[in-house]
PDB file of C-alpha atoms in Angstrom:
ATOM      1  CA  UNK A 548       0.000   0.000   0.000  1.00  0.00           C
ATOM      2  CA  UNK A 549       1.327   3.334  -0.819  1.00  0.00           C
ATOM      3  CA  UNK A 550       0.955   6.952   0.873  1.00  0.00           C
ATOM      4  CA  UNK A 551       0.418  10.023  -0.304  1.00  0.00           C
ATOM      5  CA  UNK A 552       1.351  13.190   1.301  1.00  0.00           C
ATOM      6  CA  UNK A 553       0.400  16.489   0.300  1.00  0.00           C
ATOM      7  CA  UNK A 554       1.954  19.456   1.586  1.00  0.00           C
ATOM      8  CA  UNK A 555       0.964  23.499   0.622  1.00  0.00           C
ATOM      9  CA  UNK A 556       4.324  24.697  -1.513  1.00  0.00           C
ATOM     10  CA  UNK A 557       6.766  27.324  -0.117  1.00  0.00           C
ATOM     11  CA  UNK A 558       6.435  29.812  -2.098  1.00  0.00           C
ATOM     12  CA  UNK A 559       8.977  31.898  -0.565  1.00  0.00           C
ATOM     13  CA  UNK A 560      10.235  32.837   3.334  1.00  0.00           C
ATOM     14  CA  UNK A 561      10.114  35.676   4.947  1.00  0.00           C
ATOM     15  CA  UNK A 562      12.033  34.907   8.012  1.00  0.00           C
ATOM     16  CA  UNK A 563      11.346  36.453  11.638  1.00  0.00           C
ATOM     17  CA  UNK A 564      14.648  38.392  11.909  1.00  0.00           C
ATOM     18  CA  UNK A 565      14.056  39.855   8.337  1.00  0.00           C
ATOM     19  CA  UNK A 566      10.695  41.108   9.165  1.00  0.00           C
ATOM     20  CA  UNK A 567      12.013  42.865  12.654  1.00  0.00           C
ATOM     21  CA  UNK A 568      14.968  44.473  10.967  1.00  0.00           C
ATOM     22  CA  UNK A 569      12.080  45.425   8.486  1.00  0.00           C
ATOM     23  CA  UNK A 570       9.987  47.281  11.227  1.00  0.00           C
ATOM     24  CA  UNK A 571      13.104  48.896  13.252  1.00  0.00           C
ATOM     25  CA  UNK A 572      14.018  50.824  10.008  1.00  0.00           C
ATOM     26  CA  UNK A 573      10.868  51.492   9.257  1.00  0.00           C
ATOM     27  CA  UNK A 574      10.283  52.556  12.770  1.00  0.00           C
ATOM     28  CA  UNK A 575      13.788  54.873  12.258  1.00  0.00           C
ATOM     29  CA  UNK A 576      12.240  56.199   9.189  1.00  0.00           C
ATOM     30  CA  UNK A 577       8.728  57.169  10.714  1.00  0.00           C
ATOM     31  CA  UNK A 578       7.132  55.824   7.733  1.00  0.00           C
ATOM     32  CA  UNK A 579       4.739  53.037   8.321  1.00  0.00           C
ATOM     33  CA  UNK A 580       3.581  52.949   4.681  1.00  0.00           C
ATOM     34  CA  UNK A 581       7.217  51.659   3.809  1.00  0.00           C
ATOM     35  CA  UNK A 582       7.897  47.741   2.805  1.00  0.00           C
ATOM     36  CA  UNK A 583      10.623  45.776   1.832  1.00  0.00           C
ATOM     37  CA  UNK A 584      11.436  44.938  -1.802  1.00  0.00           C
ATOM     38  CA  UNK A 585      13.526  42.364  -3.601  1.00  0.00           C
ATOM     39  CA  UNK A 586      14.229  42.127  -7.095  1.00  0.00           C
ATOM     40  CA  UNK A 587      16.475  40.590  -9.278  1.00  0.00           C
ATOM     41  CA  UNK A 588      18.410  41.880 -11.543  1.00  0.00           C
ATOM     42  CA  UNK A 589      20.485  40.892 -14.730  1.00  0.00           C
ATOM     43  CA  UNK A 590      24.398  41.562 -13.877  1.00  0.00           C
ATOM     44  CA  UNK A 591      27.332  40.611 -11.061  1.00  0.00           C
ATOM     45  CA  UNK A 592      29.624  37.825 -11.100  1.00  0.00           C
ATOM     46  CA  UNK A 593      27.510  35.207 -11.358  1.00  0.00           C
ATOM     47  CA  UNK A 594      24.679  36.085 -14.106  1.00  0.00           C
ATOM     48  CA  UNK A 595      21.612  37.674 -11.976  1.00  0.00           C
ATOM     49  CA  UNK A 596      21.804  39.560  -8.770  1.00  0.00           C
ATOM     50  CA  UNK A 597      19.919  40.228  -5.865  1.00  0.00           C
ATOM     51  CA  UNK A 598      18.448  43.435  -4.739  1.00  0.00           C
ATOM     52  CA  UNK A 599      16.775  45.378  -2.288  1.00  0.00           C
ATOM     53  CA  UNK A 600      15.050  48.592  -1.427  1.00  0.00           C
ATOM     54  CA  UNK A 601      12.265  50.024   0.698  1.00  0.00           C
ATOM     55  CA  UNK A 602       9.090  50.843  -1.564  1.00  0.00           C
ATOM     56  CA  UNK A 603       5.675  52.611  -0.517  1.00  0.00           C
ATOM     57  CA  UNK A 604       3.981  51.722  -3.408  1.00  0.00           C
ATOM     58  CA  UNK A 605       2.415  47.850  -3.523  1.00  0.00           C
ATOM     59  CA  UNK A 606       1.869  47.623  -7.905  1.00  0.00           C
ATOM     60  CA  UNK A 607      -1.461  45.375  -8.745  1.00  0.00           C
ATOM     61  CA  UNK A 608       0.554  42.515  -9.868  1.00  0.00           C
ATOM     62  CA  UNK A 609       3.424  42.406  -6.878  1.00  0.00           C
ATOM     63  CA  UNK A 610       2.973  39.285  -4.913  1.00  0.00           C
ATOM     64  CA  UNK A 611       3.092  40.916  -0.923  1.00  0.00           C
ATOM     65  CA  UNK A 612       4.615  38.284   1.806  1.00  0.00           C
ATOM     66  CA  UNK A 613       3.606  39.394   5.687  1.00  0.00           C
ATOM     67  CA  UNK A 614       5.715  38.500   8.601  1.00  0.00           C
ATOM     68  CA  UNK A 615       4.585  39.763  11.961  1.00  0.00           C
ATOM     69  CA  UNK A 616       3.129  43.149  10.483  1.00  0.00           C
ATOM     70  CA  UNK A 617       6.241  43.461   7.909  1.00  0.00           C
ATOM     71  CA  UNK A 618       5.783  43.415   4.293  1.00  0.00           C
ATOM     72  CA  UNK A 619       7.968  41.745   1.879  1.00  0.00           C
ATOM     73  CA  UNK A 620       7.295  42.538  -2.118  1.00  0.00           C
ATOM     74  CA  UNK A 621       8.434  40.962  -5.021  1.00  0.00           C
ATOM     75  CA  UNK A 622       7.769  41.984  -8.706  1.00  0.00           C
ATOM     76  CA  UNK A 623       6.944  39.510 -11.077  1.00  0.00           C
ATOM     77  CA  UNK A 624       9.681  39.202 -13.347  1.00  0.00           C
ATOM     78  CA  UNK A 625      12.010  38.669  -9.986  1.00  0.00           C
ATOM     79  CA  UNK A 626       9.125  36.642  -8.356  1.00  0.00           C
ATOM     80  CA  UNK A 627       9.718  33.194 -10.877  1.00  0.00           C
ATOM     81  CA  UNK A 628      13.864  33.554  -9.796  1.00  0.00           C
ATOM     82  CA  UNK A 629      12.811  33.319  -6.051  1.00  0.00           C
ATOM     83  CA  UNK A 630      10.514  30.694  -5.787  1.00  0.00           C
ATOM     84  CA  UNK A 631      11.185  28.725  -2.867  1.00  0.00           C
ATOM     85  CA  UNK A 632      13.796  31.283  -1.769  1.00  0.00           C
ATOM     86  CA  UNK A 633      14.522  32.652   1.880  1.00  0.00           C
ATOM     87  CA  UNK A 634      14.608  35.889   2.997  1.00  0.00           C
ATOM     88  CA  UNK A 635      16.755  36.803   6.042  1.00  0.00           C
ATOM     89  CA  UNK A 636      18.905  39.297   7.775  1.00  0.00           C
ATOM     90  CA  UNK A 637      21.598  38.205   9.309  1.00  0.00           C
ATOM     91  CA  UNK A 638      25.169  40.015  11.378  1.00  0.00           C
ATOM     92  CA  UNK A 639      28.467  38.561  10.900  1.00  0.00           C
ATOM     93  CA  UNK A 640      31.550  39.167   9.834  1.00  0.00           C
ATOM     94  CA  UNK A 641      30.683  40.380   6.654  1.00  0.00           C
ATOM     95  CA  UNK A 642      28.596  43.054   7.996  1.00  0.00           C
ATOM     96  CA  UNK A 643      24.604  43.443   8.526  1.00  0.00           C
ATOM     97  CA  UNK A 644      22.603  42.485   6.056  1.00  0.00           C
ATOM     98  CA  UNK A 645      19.237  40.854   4.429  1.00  0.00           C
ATOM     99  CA  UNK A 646      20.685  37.462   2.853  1.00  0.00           C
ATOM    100  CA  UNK A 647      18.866  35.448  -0.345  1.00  0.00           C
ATOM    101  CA  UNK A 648      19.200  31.893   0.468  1.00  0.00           C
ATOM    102  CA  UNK A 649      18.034  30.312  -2.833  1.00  0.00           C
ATOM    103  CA  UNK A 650      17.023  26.914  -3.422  1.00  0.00           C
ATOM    104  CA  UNK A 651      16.616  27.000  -7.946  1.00  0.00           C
ATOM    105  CA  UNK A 652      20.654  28.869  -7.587  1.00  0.00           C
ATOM    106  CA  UNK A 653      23.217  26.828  -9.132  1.00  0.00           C
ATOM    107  CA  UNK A 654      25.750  28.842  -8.562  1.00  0.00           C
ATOM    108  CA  UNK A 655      26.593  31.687  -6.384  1.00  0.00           C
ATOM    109  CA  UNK A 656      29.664  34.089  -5.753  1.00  0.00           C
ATOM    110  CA  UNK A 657      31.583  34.457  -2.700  1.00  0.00           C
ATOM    111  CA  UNK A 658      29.234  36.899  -0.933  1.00  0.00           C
ATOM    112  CA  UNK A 659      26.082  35.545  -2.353  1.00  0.00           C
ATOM    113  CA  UNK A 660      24.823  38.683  -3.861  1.00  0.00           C
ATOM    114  CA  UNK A 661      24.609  37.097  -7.085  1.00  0.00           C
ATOM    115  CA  UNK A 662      23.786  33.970  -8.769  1.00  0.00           C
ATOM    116  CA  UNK A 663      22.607  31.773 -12.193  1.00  0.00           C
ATOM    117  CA  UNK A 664      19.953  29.431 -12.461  1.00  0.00           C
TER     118      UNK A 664
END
């Protein structure tokens, strides 16, 4: 007899430390309309790189990911190069900073700012 298991996909991850790093700037900016955005674009050492910036504006076709009253937004073009992806912010020796941790990536560079698929 076989099982099957069904499980809802990850469609991406907006972690807990990403989305309170999220609301401390935002709280530094006094601007509660602000969200987080990632995008990819073409360029860096490795084909496509990651982005980020803080946006006001939620576009009709953005997909918007919610973490404990953050807001995470990803465009559509960069949305099918993060499926499945993970969104964090993380301090080490490299500095502060929100981290792509991407499963489709075949290969990365040395900082992980950029990839190929």
């Amino acid at each position: 007899m076989s099982v099957v298991q069904t499980a809802e996909p990850v469609i991406m991850t907006f972690t807990d430390n990403a989305a309170a790093k999220v609301k401390s700037l935002i709280a530094e900016e006094e601007n509660d309309r602000l969200k987080l955005r990632v995008f990819v674009t073409g360029g860096g050492c490795s084909g496509f790189q990651y982005g980020f910036s803080f946006d006001e504006t939620v576009n009709e076709d953005d997909t918007v990911i919610e973490n404990n009253n953050a807001e995470l937004l990803v465009d559509p073009l960069s949305y099918q190069y993060l499926v499945g992806a993970k969104i964090d912010y993380v301090e080490g020796l490299e500095g502060a900073r929100f981290v792509v941790d991407n499963p489709m990536a075949t290969t990365t560079c040395g900082c992980g700012a950029s990839f190929s698929i």
